[in-house]
N, CA and C of each residue as an Amber inpcrd file, in Angstrom:
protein
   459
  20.7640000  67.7200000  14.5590000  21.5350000  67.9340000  13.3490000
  22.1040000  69.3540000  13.3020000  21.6090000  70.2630000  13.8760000
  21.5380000  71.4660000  14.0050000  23.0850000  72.2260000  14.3910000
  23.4020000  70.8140000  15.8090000  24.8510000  71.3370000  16.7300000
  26.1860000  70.5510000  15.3790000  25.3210000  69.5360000  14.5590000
  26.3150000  68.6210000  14.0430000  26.9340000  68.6530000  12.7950000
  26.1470000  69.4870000  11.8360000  26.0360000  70.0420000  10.5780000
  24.9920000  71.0660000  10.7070000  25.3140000  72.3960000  11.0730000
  25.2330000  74.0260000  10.8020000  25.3010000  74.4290000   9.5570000
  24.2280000  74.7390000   9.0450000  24.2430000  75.3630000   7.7700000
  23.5890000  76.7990000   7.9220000  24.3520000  77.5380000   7.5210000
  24.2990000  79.0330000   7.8440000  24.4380000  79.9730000   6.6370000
  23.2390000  81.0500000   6.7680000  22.9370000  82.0710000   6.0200000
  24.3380000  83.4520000   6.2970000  25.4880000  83.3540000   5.6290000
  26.3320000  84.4930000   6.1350000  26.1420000  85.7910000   5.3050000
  26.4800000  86.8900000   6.2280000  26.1800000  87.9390000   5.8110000
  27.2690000  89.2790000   6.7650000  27.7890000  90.2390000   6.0420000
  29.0990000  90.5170000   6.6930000  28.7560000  92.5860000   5.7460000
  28.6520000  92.8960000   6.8660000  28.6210000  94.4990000   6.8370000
  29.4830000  95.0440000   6.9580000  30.6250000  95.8430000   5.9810000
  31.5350000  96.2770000   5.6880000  31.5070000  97.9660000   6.4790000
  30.4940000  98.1880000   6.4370000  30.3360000  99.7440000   7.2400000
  30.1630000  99.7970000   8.6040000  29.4260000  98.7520000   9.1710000
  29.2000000  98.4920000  10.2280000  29.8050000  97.2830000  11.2680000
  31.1760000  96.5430000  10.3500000  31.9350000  95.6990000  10.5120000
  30.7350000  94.4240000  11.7350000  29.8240000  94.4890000  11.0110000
  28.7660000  93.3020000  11.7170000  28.5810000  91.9520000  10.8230000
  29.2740000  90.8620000  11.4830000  29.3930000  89.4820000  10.2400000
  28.2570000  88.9430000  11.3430000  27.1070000  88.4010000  10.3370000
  25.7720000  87.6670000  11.3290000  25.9630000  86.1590000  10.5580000
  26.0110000  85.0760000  11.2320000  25.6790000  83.8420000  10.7310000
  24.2310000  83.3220000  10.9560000  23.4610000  83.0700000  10.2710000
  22.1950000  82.6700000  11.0020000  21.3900000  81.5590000  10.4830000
  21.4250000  80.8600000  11.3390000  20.7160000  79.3030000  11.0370000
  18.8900000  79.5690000  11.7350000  18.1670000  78.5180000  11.4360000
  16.8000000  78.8050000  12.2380000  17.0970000  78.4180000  13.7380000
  18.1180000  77.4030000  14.4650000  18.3240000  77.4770000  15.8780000
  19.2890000  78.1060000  15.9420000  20.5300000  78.5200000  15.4420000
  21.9590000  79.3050000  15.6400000  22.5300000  80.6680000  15.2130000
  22.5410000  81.7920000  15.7680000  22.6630000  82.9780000  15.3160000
  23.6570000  83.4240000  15.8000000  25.0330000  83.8140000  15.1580000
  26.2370000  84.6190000  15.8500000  25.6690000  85.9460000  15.0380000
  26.0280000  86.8560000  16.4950000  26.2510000  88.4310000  15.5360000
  28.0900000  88.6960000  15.9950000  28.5880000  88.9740000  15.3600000
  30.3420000  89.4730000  15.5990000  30.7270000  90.9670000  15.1430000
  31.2950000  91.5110000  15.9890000  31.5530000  92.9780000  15.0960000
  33.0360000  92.9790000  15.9020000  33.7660000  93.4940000  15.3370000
  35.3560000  93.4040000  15.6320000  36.1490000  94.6650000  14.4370000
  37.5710000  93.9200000  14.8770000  38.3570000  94.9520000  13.8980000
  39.5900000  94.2090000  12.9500000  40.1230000  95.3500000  12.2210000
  41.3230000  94.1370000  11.3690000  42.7460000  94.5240000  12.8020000
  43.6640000  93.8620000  13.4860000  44.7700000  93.8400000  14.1330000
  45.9400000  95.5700000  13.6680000  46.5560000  95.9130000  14.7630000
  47.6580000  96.6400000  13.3490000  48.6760000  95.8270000  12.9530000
  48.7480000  95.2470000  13.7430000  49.7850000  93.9550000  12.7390000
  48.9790000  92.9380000  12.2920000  49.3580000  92.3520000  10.8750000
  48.2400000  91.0410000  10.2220000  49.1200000  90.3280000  10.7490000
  50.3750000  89.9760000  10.9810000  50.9260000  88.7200000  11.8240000
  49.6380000  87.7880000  12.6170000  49.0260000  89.0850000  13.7500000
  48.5050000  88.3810000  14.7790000  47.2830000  87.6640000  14.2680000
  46.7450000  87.7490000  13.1280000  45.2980000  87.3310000  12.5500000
  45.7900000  85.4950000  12.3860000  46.8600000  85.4350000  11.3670000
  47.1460000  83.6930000  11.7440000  47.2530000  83.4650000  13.3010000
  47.9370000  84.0400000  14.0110000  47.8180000  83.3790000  15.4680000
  46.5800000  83.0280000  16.0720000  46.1950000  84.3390000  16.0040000
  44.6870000  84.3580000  16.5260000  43.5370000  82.9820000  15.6630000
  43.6750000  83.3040000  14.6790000  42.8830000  81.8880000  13.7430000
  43.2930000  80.5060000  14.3380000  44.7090000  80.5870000  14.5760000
  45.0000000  78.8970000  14.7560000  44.9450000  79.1900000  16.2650000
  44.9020000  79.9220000  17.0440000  44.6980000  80.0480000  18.5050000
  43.1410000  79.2780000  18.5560000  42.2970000  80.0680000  18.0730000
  40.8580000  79.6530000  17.9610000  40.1150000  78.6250000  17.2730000
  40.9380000  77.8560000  16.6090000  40.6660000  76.7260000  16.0620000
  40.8370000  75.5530000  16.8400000  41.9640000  75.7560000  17.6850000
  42.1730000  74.4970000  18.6720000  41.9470000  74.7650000  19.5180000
  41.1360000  75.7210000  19.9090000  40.5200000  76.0330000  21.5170000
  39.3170000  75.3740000  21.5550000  38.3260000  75.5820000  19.7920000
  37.1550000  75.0800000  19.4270000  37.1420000  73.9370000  20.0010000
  38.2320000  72.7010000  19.3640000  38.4900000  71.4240000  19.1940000
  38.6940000  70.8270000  20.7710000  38.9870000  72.1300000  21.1490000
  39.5420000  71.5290000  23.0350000  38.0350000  71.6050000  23.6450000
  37.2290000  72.2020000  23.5940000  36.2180000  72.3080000  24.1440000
  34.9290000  71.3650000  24.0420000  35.6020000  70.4260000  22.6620000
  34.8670000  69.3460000  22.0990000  35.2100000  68.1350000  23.1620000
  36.1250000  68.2600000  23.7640000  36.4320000  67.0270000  24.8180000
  35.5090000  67.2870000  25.7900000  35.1050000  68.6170000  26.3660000
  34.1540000  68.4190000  27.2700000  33.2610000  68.3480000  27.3450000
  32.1680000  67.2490000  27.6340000  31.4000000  67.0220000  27.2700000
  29.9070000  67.7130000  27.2290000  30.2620000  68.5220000  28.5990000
  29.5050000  69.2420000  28.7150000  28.9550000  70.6280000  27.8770000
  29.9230000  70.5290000  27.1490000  29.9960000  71.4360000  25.9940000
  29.4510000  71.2720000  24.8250000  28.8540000  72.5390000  23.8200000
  28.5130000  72.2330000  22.6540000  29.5670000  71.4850000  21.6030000
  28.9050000  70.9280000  20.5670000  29.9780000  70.4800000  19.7340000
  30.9420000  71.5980000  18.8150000  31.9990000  71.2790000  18.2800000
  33.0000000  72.8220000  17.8470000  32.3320000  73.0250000  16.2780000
  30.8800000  72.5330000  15.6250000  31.0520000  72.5500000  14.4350000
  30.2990000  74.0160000  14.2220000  29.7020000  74.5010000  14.2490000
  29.1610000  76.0470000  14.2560000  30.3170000  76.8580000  14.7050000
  31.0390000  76.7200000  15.9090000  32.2720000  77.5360000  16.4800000
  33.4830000  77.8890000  15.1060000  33.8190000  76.3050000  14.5740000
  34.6360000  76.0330000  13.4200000  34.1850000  77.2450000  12.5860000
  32.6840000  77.0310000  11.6770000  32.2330000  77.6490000  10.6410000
  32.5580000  79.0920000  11.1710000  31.6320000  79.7720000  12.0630000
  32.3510000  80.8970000  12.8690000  33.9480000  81.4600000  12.0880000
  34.4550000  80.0380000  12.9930000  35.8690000  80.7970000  12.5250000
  36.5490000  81.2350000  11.4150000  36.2130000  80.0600000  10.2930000
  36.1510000  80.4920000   8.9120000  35.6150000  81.3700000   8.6440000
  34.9690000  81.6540000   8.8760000  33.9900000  83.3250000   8.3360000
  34.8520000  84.3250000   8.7450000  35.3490000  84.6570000  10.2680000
  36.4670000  85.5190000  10.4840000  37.6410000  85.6790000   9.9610000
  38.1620000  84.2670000   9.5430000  39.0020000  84.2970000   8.6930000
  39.0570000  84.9760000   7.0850000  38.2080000  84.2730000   6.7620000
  37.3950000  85.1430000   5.0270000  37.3140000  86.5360000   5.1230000
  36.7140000  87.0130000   6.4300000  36.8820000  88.4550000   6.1960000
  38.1450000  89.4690000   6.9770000  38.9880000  88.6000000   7.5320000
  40.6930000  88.8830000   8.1560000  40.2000000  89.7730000   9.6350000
  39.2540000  89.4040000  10.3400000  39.1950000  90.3680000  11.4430000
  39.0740000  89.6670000  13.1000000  39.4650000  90.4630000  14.0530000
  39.7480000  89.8550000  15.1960000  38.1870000  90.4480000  15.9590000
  37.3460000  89.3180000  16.7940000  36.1850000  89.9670000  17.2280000
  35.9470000  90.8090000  18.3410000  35.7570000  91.6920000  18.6580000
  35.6080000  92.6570000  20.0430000  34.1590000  91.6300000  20.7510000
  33.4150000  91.6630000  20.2060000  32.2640000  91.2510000  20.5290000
  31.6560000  90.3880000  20.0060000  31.2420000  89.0460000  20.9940000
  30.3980000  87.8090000  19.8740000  29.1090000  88.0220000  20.8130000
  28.1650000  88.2140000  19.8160000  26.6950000  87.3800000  20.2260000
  25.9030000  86.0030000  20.2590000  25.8700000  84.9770000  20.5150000
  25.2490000  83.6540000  20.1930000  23.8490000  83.6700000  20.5930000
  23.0450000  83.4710000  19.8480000  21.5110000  83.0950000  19.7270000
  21.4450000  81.5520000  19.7450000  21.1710000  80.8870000  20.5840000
  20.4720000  79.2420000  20.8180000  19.1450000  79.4680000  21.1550000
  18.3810000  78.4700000  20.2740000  17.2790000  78.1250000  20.3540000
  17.1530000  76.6200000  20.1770000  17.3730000  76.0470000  21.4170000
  16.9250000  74.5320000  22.1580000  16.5620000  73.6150000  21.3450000
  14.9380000  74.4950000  21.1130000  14.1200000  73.2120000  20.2280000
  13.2230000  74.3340000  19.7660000  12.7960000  73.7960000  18.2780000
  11.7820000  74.7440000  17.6540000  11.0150000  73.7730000  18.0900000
  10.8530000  72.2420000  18.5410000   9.2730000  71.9310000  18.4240000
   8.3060000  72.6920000  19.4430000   9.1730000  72.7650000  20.6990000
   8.7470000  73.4210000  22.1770000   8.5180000  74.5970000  21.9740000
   8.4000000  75.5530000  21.4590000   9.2680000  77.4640000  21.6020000
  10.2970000  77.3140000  22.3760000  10.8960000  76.6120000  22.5650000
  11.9760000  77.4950000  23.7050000  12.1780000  78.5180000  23.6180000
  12.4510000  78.7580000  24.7200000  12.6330000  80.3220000  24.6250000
  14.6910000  80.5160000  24.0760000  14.7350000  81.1860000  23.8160000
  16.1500000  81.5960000  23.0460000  16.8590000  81.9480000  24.3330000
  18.1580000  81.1880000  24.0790000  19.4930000  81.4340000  24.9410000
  19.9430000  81.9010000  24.3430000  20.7340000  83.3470000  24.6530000
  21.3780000  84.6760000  24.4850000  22.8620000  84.6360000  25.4050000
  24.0520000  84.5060000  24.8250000  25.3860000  84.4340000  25.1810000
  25.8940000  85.5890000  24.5020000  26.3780000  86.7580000  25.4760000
  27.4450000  87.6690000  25.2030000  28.5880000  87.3250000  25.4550000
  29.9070000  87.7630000  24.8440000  31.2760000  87.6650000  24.9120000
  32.1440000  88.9950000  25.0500000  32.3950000  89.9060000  25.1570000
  33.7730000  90.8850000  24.9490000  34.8410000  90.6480000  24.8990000
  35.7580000  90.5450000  23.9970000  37.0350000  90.0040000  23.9370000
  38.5450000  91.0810000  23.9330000  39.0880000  91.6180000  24.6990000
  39.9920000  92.6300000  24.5830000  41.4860000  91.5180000  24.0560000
  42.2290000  91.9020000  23.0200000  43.4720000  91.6140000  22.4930000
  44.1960000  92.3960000  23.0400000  45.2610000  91.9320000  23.7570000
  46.3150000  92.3530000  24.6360000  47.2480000  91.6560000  23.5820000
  48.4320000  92.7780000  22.8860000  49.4020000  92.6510000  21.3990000
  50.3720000  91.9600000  22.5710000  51.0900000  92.6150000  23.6520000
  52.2280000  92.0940000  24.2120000  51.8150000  91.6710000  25.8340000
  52.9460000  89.6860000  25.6390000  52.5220000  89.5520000  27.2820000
  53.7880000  90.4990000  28.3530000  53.2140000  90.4490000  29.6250000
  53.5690000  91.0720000  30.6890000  54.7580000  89.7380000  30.9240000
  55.4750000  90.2580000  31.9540000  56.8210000  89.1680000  31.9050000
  56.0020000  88.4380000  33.2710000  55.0850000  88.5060000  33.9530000
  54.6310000  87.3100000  34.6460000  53.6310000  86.3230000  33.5100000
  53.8220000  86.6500000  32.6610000  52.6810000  85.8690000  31.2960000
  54.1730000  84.8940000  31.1830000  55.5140000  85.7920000  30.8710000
  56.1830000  85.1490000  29.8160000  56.7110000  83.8400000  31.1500000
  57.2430000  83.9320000  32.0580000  57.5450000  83.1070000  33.2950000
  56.5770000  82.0850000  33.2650000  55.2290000  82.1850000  33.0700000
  54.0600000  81.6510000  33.4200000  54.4020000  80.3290000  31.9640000
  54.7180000  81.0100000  30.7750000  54.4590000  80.3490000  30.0680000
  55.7500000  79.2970000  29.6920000  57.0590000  79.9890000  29.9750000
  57.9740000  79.3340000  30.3550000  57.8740000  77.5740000  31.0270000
  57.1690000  78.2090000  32.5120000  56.9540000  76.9120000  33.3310000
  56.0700000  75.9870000  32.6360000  54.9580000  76.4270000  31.9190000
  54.5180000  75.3990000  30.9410000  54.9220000  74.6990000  30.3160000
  55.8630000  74.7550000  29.2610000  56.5880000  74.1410000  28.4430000
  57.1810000  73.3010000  29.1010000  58.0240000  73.4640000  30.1080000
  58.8260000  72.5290000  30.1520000  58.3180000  71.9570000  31.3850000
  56.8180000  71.3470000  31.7600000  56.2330000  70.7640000  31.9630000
  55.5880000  69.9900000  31.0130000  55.6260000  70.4610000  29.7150000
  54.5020000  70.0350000  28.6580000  55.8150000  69.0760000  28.2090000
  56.5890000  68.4820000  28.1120000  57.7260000  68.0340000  27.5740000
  57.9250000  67.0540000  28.7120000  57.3100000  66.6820000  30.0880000
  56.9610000  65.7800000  30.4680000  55.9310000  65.0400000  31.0160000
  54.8400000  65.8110000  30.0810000  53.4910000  65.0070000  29.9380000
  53.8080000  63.7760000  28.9240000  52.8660000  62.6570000  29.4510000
  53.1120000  61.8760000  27.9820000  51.4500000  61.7110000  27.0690000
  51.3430000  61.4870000  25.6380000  50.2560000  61.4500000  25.6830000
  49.5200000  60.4490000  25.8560000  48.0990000  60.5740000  25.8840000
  47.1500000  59.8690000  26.5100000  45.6370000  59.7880000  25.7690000
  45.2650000  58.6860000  25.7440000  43.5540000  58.5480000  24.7090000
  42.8230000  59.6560000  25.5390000  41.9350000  60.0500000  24.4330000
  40.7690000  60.6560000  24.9820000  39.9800000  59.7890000  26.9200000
  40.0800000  58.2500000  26.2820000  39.0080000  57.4980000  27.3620000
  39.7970000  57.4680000  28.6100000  41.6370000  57.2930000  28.7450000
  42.4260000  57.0570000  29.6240000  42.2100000  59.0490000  30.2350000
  42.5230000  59.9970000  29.4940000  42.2580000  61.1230000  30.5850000
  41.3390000  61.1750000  30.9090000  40.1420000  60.7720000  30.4650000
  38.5140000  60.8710000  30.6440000  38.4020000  59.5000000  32.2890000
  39.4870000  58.7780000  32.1250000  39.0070000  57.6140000  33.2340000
  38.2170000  57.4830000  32.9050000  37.3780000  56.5410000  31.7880000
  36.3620000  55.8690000  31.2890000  36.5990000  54.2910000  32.4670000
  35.5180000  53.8710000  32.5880000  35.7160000  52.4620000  32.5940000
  35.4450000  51.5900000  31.5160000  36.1030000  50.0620000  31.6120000
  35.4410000  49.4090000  30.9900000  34.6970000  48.4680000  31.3730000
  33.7210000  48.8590000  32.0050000  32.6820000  47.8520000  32.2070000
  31.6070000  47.1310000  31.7940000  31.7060000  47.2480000  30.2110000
  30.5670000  46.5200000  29.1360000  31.4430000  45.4510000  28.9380000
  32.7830000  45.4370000  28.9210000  33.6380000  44.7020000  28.3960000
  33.8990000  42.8680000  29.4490000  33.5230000  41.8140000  29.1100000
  34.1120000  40.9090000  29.6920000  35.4880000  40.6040000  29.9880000
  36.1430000  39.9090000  30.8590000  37.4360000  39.9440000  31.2140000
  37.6550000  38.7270000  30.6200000  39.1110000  38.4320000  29.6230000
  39.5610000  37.3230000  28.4170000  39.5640000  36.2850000  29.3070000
  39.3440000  35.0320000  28.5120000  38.7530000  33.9160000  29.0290000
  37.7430000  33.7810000  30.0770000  36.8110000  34.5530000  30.5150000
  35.3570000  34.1260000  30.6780000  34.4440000  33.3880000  30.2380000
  34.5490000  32.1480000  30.4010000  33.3960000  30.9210000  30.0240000
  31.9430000  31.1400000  30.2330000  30.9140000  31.1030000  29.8930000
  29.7000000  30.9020000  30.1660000  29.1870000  29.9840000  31.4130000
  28.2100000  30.6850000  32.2240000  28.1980000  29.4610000  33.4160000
  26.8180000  29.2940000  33.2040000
């Protein structure tokens, strides 16, 4: 329940620009800054909102609902993070021992013109993708499924 509904104690230090979220298995510490342009704070928010959501396809990945809350909190207080900490703790029944994830994040304001080329060729590749279900890019099979008109033998 923990990865699925996060309910978190927030708490956000104005002197020490330290926002801590802390659940009994989930602990972000974040300390960051406000942008000199506020332009980039919406980018950055909706940048990081659908990166969350992209990372939810893999499976191997945590789910985006703590990441989400996260982000709202950065948002509430308008700041971009230099540094995330994540505290996981597995299972309280076991002790696990606590998984500790550092991040550093440097904001680069302007791309380099091999960024802008780079991103160029994207687009107009992305304009002949078509889209596709989650299960068809995933190549799911369907093999629970009987094939129509199968009689009983």
């Amino acid at each position: 329940d923990f990865l699925f509904n996060p309910e978190f104690e927030e708490a956000y230090d104005n002197s020490s620009g330290l926002l801590t979220l802390h659940s009994e298995q989930i602990t972000y510490e974040v300390r960051g800054k406000r942008p000199k342009e506020d332009s980039m704070l919406h980018r950055y928010y909706e940048f990081i909102g659908q990166f969350a959501r992209l990372n939810a396809t893999d499976p191997k990945r945590m789910p985006p609902f703590a990441r989400l809350k996260l982000n709202a909190a950065l948002q509430k207080y308008g700041f971009i993070p230099d540094e995330v900490r994540l505290t996981l703790i597995p299972s309280l029944a076991d002790n696990s021992n606590p998984i500790v994830l550092k991040t550093t994040q440097n904001v680069i304001t302007e791309l380099s013109e091999k960024d802008e080329k780079r991103i160029a060729s994207a687009k107009r590749y992305w304009m002949e993708f078509k889209d596709v279900s989650l299960g068809v890019f995933r190549n799911y099979e369907k093999t629970a499924l009987l094939p129509e008109n199968t009689e009983d033998r």
